[in-house]
Every structure is written in structure tokens, then in C-alpha cells.
Short mmCIF file of C-alpha atoms and ligand atoms in Angstrom, two decimals:
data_model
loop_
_atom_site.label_atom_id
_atom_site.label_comp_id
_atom_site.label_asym_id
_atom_site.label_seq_id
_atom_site.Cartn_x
_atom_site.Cartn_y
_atom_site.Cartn_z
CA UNK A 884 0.00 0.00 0.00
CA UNK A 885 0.74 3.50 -0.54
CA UNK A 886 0.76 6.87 1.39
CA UNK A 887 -2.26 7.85 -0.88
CA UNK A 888 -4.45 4.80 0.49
CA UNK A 889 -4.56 6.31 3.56
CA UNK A 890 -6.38 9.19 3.22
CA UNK A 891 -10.08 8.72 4.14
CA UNK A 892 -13.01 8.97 1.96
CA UNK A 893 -15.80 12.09 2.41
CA UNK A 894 -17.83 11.22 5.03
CA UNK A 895 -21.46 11.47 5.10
CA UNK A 896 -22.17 10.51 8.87
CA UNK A 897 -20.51 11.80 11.22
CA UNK A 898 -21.48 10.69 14.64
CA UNK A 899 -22.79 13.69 16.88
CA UNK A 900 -20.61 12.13 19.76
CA UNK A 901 -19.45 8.74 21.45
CA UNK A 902 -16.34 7.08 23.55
CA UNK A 903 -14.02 4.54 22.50
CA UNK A 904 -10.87 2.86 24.55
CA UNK A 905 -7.94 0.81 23.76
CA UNK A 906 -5.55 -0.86 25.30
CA UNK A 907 -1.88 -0.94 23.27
CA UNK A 908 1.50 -3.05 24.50
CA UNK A 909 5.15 -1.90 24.02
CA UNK A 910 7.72 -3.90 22.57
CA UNK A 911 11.19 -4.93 22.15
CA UNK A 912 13.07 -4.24 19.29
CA UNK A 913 15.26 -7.44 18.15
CA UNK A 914 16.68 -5.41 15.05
CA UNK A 915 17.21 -1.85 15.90
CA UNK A 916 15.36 1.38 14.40
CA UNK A 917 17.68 4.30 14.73
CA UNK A 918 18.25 7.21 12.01
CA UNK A 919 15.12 7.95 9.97
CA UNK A 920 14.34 10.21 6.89
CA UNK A 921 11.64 13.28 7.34
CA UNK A 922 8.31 11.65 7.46
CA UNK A 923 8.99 9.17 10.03
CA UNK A 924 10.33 7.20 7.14
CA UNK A 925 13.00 4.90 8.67
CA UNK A 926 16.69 4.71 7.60
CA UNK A 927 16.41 0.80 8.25
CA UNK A 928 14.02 -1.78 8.53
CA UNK A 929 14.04 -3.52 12.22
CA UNK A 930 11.77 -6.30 14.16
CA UNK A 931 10.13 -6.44 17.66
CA UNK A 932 8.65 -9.06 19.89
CA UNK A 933 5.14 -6.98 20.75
CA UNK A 934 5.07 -7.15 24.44
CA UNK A 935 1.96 -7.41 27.04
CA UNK A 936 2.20 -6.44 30.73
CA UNK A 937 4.15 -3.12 29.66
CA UNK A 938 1.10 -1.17 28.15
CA UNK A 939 -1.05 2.07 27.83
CA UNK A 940 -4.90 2.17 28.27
CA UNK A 941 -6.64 5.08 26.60
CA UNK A 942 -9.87 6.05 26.00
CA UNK A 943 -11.08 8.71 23.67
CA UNK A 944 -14.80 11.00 24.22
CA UNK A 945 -15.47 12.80 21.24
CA UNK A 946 -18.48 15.69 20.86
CA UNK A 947 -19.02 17.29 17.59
CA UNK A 948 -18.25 21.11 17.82
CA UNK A 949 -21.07 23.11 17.60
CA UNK A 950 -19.22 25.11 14.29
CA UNK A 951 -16.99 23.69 12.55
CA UNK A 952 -12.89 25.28 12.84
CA UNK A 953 -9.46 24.77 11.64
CA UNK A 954 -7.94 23.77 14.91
CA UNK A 955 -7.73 21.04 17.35
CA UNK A 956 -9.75 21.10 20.53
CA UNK A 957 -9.06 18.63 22.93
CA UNK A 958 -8.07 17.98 26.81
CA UNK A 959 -5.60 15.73 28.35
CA UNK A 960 -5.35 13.74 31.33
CA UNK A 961 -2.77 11.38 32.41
CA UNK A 962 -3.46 9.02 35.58
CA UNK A 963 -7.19 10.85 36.17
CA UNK A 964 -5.22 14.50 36.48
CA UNK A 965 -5.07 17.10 33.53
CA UNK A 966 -1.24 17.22 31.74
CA UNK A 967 -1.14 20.48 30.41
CA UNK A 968 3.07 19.30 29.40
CA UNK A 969 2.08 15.79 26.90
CA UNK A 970 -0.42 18.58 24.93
CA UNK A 971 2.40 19.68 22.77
CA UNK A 972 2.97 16.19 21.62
CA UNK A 973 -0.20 15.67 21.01
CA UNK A 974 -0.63 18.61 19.09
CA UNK A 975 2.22 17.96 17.08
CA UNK A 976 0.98 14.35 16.35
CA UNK A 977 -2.64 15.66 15.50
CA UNK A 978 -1.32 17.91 12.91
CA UNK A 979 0.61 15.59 11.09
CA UNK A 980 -1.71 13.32 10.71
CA UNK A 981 -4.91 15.27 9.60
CA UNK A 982 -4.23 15.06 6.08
CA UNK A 983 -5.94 11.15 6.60
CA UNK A 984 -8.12 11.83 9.46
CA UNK A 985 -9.70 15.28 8.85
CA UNK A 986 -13.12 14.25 11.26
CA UNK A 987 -10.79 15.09 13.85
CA UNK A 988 -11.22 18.70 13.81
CA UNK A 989 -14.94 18.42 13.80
CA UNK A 990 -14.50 16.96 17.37
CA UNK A 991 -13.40 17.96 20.98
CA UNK A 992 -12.25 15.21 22.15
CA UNK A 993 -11.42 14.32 26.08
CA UNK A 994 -8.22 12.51 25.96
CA UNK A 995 -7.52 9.96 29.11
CA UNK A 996 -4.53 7.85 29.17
CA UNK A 997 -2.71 5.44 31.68
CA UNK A 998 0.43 3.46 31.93
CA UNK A 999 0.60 0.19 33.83
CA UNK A 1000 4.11 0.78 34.63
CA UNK A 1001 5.54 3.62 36.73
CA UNK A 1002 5.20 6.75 35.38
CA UNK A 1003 9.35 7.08 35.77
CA UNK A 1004 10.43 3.79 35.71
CA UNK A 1005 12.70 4.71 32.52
CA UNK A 1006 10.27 2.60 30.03
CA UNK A 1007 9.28 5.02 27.54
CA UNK A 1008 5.67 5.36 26.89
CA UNK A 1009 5.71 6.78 23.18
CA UNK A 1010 5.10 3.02 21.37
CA UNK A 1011 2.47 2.26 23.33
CA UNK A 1012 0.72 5.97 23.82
CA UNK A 1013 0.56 6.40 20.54
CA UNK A 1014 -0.35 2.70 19.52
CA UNK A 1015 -3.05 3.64 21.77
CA UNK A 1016 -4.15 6.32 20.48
CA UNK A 1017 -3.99 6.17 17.03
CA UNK A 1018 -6.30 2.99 17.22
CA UNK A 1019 -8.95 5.06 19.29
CA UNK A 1020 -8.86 7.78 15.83
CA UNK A 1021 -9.04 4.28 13.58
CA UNK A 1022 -11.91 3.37 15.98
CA UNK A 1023 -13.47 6.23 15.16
CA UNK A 1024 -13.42 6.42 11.88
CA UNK A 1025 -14.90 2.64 11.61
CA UNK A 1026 -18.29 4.20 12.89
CA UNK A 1027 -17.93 6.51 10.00
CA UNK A 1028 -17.18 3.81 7.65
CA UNK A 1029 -18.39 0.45 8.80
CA UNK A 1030 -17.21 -1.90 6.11
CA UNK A 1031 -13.30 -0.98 6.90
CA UNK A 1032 -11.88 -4.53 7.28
CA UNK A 1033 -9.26 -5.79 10.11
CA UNK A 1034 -6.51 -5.43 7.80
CA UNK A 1035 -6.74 -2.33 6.81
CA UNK A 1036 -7.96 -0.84 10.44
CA UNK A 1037 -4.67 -2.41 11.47
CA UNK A 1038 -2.60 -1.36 9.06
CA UNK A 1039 -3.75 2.29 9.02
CA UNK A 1040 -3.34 2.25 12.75
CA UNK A 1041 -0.05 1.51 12.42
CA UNK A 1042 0.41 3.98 9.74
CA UNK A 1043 -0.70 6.90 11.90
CA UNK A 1044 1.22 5.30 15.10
CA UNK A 1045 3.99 5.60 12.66
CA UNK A 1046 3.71 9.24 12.76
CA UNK A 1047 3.31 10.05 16.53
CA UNK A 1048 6.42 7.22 17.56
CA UNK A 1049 8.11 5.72 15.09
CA UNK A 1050 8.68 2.60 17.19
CA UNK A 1051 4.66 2.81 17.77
CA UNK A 1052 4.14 0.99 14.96
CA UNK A 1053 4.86 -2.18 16.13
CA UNK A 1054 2.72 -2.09 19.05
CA UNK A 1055 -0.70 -2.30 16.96
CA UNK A 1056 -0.26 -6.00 16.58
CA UNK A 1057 1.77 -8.99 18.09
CA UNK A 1058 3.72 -11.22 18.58
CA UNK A 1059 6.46 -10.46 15.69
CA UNK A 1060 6.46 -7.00 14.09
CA UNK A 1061 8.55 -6.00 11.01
CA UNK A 1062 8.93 -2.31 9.80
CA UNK A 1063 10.97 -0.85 7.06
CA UNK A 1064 11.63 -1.97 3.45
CA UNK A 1065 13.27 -5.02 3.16
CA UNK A 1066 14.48 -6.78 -0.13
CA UNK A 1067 13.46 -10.23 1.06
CA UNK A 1068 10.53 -9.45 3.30
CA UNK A 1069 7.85 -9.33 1.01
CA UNK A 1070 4.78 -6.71 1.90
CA UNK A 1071 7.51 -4.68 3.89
CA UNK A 1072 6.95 -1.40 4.16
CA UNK A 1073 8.56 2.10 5.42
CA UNK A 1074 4.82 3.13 6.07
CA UNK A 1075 3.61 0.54 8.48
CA UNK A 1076 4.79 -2.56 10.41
CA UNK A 1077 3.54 -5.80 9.46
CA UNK A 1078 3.37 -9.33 11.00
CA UNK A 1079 6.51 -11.27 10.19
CA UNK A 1080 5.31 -13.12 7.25
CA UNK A 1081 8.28 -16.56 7.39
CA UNK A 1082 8.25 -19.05 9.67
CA UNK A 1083 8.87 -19.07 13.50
CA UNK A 1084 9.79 -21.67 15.69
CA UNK A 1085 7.61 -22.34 18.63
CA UNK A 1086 10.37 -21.56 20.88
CA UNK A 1087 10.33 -17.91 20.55
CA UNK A 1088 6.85 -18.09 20.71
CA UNK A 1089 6.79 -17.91 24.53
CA UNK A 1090 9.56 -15.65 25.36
CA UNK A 1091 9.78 -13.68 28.33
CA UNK A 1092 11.20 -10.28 28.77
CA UNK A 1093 12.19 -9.12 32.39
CA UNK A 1094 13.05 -5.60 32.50
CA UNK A 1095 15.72 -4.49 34.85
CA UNK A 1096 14.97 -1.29 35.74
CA UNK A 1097 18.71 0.61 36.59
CA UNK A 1098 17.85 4.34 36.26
CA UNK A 1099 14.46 5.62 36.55
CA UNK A 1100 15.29 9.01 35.88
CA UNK A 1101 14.99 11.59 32.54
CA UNK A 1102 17.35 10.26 30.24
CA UNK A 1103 19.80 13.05 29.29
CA UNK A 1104 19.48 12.70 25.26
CA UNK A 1105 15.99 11.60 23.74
CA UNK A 1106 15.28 9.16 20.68
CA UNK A 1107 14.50 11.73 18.54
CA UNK A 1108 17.54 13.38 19.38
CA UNK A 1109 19.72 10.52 19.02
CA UNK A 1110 17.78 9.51 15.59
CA UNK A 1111 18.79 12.88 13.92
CA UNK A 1112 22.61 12.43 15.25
CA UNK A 1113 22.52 9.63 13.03
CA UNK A 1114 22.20 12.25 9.96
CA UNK A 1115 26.02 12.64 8.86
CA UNK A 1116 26.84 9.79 11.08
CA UNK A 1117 30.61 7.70 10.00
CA UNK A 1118 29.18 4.44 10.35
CA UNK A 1119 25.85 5.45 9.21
CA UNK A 1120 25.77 3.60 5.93
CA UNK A 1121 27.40 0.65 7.17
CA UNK A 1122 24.69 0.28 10.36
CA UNK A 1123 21.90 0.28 7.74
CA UNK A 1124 23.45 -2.29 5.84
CA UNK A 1125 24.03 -4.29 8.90
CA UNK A 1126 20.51 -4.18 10.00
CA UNK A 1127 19.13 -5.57 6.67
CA UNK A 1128 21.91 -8.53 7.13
CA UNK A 1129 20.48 -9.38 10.34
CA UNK A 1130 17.41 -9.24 9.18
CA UNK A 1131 18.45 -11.94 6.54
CA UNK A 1132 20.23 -14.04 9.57
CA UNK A 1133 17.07 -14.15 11.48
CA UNK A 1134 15.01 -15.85 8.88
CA UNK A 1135 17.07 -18.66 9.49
CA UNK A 1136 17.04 -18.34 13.21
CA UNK A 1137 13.42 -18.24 13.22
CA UNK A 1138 12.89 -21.06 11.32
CA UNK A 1139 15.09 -23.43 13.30
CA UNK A 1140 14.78 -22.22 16.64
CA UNK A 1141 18.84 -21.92 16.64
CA UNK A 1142 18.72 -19.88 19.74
CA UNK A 1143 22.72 -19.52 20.22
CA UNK A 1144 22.62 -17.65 16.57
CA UNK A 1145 19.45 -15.45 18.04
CA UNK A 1146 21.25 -14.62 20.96
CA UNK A 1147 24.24 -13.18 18.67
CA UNK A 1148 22.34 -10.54 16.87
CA UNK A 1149 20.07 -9.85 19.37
CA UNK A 1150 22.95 -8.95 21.65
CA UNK A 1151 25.43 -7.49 18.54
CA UNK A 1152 22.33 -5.30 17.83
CA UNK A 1153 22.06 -3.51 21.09
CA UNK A 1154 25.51 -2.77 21.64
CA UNK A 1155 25.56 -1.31 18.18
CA UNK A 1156 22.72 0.55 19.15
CA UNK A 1157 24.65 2.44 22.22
CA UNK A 1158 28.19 2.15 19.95
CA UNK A 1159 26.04 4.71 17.55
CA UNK A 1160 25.59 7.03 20.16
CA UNK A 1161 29.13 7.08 21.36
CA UNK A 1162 30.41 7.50 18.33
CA UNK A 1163 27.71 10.22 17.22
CA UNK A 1164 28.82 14.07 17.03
CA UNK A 1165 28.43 15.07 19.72
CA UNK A 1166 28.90 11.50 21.49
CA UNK A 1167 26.72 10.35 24.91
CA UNK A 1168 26.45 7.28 26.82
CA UNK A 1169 23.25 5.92 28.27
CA UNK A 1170 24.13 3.09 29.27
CA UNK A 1171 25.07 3.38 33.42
CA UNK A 1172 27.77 0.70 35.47
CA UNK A 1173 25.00 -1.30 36.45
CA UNK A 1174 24.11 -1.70 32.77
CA UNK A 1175 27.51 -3.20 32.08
CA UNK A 1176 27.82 -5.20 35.46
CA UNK A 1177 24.72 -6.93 34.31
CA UNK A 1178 25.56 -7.76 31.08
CA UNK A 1179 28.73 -9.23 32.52
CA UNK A 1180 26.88 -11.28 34.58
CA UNK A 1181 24.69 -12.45 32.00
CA UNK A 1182 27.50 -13.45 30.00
CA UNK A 1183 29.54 -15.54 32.43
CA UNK A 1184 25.80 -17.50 33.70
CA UNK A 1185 25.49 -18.28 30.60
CA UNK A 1186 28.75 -19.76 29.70
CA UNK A 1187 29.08 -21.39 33.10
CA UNK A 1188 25.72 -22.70 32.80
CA UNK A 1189 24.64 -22.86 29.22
CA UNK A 1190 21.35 -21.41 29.66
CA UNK A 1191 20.02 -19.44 26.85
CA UNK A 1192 19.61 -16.22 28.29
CA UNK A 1193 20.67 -12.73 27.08
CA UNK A 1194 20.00 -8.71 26.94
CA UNK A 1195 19.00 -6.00 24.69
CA UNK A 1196 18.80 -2.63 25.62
CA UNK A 1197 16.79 -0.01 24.35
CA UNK A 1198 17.66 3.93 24.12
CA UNK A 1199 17.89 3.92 27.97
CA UNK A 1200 19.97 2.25 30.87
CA UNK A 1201 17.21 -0.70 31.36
CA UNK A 1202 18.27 -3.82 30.82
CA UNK A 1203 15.80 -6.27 28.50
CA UNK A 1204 16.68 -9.72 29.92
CA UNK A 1205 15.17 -12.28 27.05
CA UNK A 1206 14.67 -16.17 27.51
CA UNK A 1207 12.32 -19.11 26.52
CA UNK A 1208 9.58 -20.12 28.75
CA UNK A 1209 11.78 -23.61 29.20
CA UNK A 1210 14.55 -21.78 31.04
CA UNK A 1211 12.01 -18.81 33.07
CA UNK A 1212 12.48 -21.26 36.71
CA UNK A 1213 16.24 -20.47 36.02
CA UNK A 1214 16.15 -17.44 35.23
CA UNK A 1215 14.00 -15.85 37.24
CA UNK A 1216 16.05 -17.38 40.24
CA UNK A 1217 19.29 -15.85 38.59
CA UNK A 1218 17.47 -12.59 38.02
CA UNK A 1219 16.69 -12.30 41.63
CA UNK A 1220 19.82 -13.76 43.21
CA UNK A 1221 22.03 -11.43 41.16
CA UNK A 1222 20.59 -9.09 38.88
CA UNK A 1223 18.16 -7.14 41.25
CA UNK A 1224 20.64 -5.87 43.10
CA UNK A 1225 21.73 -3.62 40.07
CA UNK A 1226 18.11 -2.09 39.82
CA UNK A 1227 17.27 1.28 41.27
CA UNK A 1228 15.61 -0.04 44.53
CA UNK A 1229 15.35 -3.22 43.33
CA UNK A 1230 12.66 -2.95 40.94
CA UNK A 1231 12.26 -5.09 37.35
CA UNK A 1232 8.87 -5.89 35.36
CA UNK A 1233 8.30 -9.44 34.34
CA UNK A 1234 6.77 -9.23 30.86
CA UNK A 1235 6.56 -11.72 28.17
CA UNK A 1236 5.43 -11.47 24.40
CA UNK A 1237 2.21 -10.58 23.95
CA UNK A 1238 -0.48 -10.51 20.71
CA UNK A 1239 -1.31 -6.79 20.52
CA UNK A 1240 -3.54 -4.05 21.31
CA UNK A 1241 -7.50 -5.10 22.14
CA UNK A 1242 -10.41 -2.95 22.43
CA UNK A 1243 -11.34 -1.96 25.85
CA UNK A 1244 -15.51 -2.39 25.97
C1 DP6 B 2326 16.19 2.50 20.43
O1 DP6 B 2326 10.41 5.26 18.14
O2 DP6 B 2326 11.22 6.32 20.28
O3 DP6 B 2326 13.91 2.00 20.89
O4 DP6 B 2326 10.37 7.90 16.05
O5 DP6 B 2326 11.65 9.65 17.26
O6 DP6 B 2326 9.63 8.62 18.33
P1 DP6 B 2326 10.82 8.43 17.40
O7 DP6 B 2326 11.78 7.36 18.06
P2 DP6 B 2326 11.46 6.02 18.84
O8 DP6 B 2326 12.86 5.28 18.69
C2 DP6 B 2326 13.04 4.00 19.22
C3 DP6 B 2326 14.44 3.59 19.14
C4 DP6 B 2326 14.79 2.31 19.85
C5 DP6 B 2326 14.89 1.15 18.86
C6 DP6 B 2326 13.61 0.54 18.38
O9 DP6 B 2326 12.62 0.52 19.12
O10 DP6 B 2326 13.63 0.01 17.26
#
């Protein structure tokens, strides 16, 4: 599909008001998205495992205005209290997508959205907010236009996530998300993420992801940030070509369930991910000493003990601890005896894969 697709029909029946709620996941990216081109058009494809206890609940009112204007009328609130400081996000998000959802300005809409983890636990929100949201608009638009099938609710959910996060894309649906144009990935697309379309091994069917939470704070350089440091970049060109490689590799890895080979790329892939911002102009590390003591540990368990367990990190000091539900007695009990004790007052989120956002009746 094309950009063009997207763009809604006229609509003859609008609904005079209503409320809708949904409830979107995070997720883990395998294959890293970092650097993208204007339009939230990524500078290489990546994957995710689509989590489920890490997730935002929103619901949407809408009223139609009594005259129709050229602006955006609605009110926030975050954990039942008005959040005067997400608006501008919002805002920003709203106007780039109106060109496909123009109904939205005949609307004031009463936004209300929650997290189900800690507001500052260091987890970022964006994937699943805007997940979130954009499938209340795509909920919205349904009443308008009641024959709009799955797929294409999906995919133009994802689309508009797209805009808000670019990561928010693959929080629409689970358990496997692809995004970005890929030779060999047929139905990939820049615009959307879709389900991984090759085979995968019941093995990483189940996995589990336990977050170690090492520094709850602000981070000192956002995504976005950190994306456009990639403009200009030395190793630019070569990191894109990487991630399409690995993208090839996991096909394989998928298939077979050759978890050793998983664990290579998925670890190979995060420390690129942080090697990109140390080596970006100006440079930054957010990675903290608890990051690396824990990734050292993870390492010598699993040689000593030849369990398959091993990290990712996202843009953040959190550590991503990934296994197979065969191993989760083991390394849960590892996690606690000597992992926790890296965490910012101990704290970690067991979370697993999970199959996607769900409407909230
Ligand atoms: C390191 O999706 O948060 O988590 O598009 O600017 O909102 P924006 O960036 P964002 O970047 C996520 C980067 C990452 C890797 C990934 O999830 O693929």
C-alpha cells in the first residue's frame, strides 16, 4: 500500500458524539530502528517481539463542535489529572496526521490515558501511547465507515502510530512485528509494520522479557535526538546495511529455533545501538555501570551454565533480559539472586510477548 491509500473517503455521517478505549502493548526491538528520513520514514528496517504487561490504556470521548474550525480542541489527562506538558505532543501528532483523518477537527475530544508501569520507571511510553491512540482515531473512523476490514484498520493504525512514535508501529499488533523496506521481506513497508510473514519456531513463541529497571530518571538525550545524530553519522551507511543482514540471519534463526545464533544478533544489535551514540557528534552514553555489570553477569551464567539467556537494551539504561519459557524457573532465580541488586531499589517488570492491542468495551 501507498501513502495515498490512507487518506479517508468524504464522510457522510458523522457521529454527533461517542467514547471509544484501547488498550496498546510496548515492545522490544530485536533489530534496531535508529536514524530515519523526514516523514517518520525509517533509515532501516528492524523487528520487535510486541510485548503485554508493559502497556497504555486510553480512551477517547469525542463531541461534535457546535461550528466547525481549523484547529484542534481537545483535553488531556494522564493518571485521572489534567497534563497540560504531553499537549504539545499531542498537538504535534494531530497535525501531522490530519491530512488522513480530517473528522478530527470536527471533534473535541477528552483525551484519558494510563500506563501500567511507573510513570518514571525509565520505560518510555511513546510506542504504546501512541499505539493507543492512534487505534482510538481508527476506531473512530470505523463508525464513519463500517465496512473498513481488520486489515486495513490495522494497518492504518499503524500507519498513523507511525507518525506520533516511530517505534509505535509495532505495538498495533503482536507477537512479531517487522517495519521498514526489506528486499526479502515481502509486503515490507517504510509506512507501516507488518506481522513477520516466514516461519517461527515455537520456541520464541513464549519468550519472556524481564526488565531491569537501573535508572528511573529523565534520560539526558531523547530518541528523537539521538535519531537525527545519526544524519552525517561515519558508520551510518554501514549500520543500515548491517541491520538488513540481520534481518536476513534471522530468517534462518526463526525457522530453526537456533537460539545460540538469536542470541548473537540480538545482543550485537544492542551494543551497536549504544556504539552509535558514542560515536555520534556530539557523542553520549546511556548506558550506566549497572548496565555493564549486568551484562557481565549475563554473559559468564550463561557460559558457566549454558542457559540461553541474554540482553537488549533499548535507548535507555534498562536492561531487556530475554529467555524461553523452558529456562524462566532459572532465570527468574538468577534474576533475583544477582541481577536485582543492580536495579534502582530493586525494581524489574516481568513481561513476556504478547499478541497486541485489544479494544477496551
Ligand atoms: C532505540 O520510536 O522512540 O527504541 O520515532 O523519534 O519517536 P521516534 O523514536 P522512537 O525510537 C526508538 C528507538 C529504539 C529502537 C527501536 O525501538 O527500534
Amino acid at each position: 500500500m501507498i501513502e495515498s491509500d490512507f487518506f479517508s473517503d468524504p464522510y457522510s455521517n458523522l457521529p454527533k458524539q461517542g467514547k471509544v478505549a484501547w488498550k496498546a502493548p510496548s515492545n522490544i526491538a530485536l533489530v534496531k530502528y535508529w536514524g530515519k528520513l523526514a516523514h517518520q520514514i525509517p533509515a532501516n528496517p528492524s523487528i520487535s517481539f510486541t510485548l503485554d504487561a508493559c502497556a497504555t490504556t486510553t480512551s477517547m470521548a469525542f463531541g461534535k463542535k457546535e461550528e466547525s474550525s481549523d484547529t484542534f480542541s481537545f483535553d488531556l489527562l494522564f493518571e485521572g489529572k489534567p497534563k497540560e506538558d504531553f499537549k504539545p505532543k499531542i498537538q504535534t501528532f494531530f497535525e501531522r496526521i490530519d491530512a488522513y483523518v480530517p473528522f478530527l477537527k470536527e471533534y473535541h475530544l477528552v483525551i484519558e490515558t494510563s500506563n501500567s508501569f511507573p510513570h518514571s520507571s525509565g520505560i518510555a511510553s511513546s510506542a504504546s501511547g501512541m499505539a493507543a491512540l492512534s487505534l482510538c482515531i481508527m476506531d473512530i473512523e470505523k463508525q464513519m465507515n463500517p465496512d473498513m476490514d481488520e486489515v486495513f484498520f490495522n494497518k492504518k493504525a499503524s500507519f498513523l502510530a507511525r507518525l506520533g512514535s516511530g517505534s509505535a508501529c509495532r505495538s498495533i499488533e503482536g507477537d512479531l512485528i517487522q517495519w521498514g523496506t526489506h528486499k526479502n521481506i515481502p509486503e515490507s513497508s517504510n509506512l507501516y509494520g507488518i506481522k513477520y510473514p516466514f516461519e517461527v519456531h515455537p520456541l520464541f513463541k513464549n519468550y519472556h522479557d524481564t526488565i531491569l529497571l537501573v535508572h528511573k530518571g529523565q534520560k539526558q538525550v531523547s530518541s528523537t535526538v539521538g535519531h537525527e545524530l545519526m544524519h552525517g553519522h561515519p558508520f551510518a551507511e554501514n549500520r543500515f546495511q548491517q541491520a538488513h543482514e540481520n534481518l536476513d540471519a534471522l530468517k534462518a534463526v526463526f525457522a530453526s529455533g537456533d537460539v545460540e545464533e538469536f542470541i548473537k544478533i540480538v545482543e550485537s544489535e544492542a551494543l551497536t545501538l549504544h556504539a552509535m551514540m558514542m560515536t555520534s557528534m556530539p557523542y553520549f552514553i546511556l548506558m550506566k555501570p549497572d548496565t555493564l555489570e549486568i551484562i557481565n553477569k549475563i554473559w559468564a551464567y550463561r557460559s558457566e551454565n549454558h542457559v540461553p539467556i541474554c540482553f537488549t537494551l533499548d535507548a535507555g539504561a534498562n536492561v531487556h533480559v530475554l529467555y524461553p519459557e523452558s529456562v524462566k524457573e532459572k532465570a527468574i532465580q538468577f534474576i533475583q539472586d544477582e541481577l536485582v541488586e543492580h536495579c534502582e531499589k530493586g525494581h524489574y517488570i516481568c513481561d513476556r510477548i504478547g499478541q497486541g492491542a485489544r479494544k477496551i468495551q
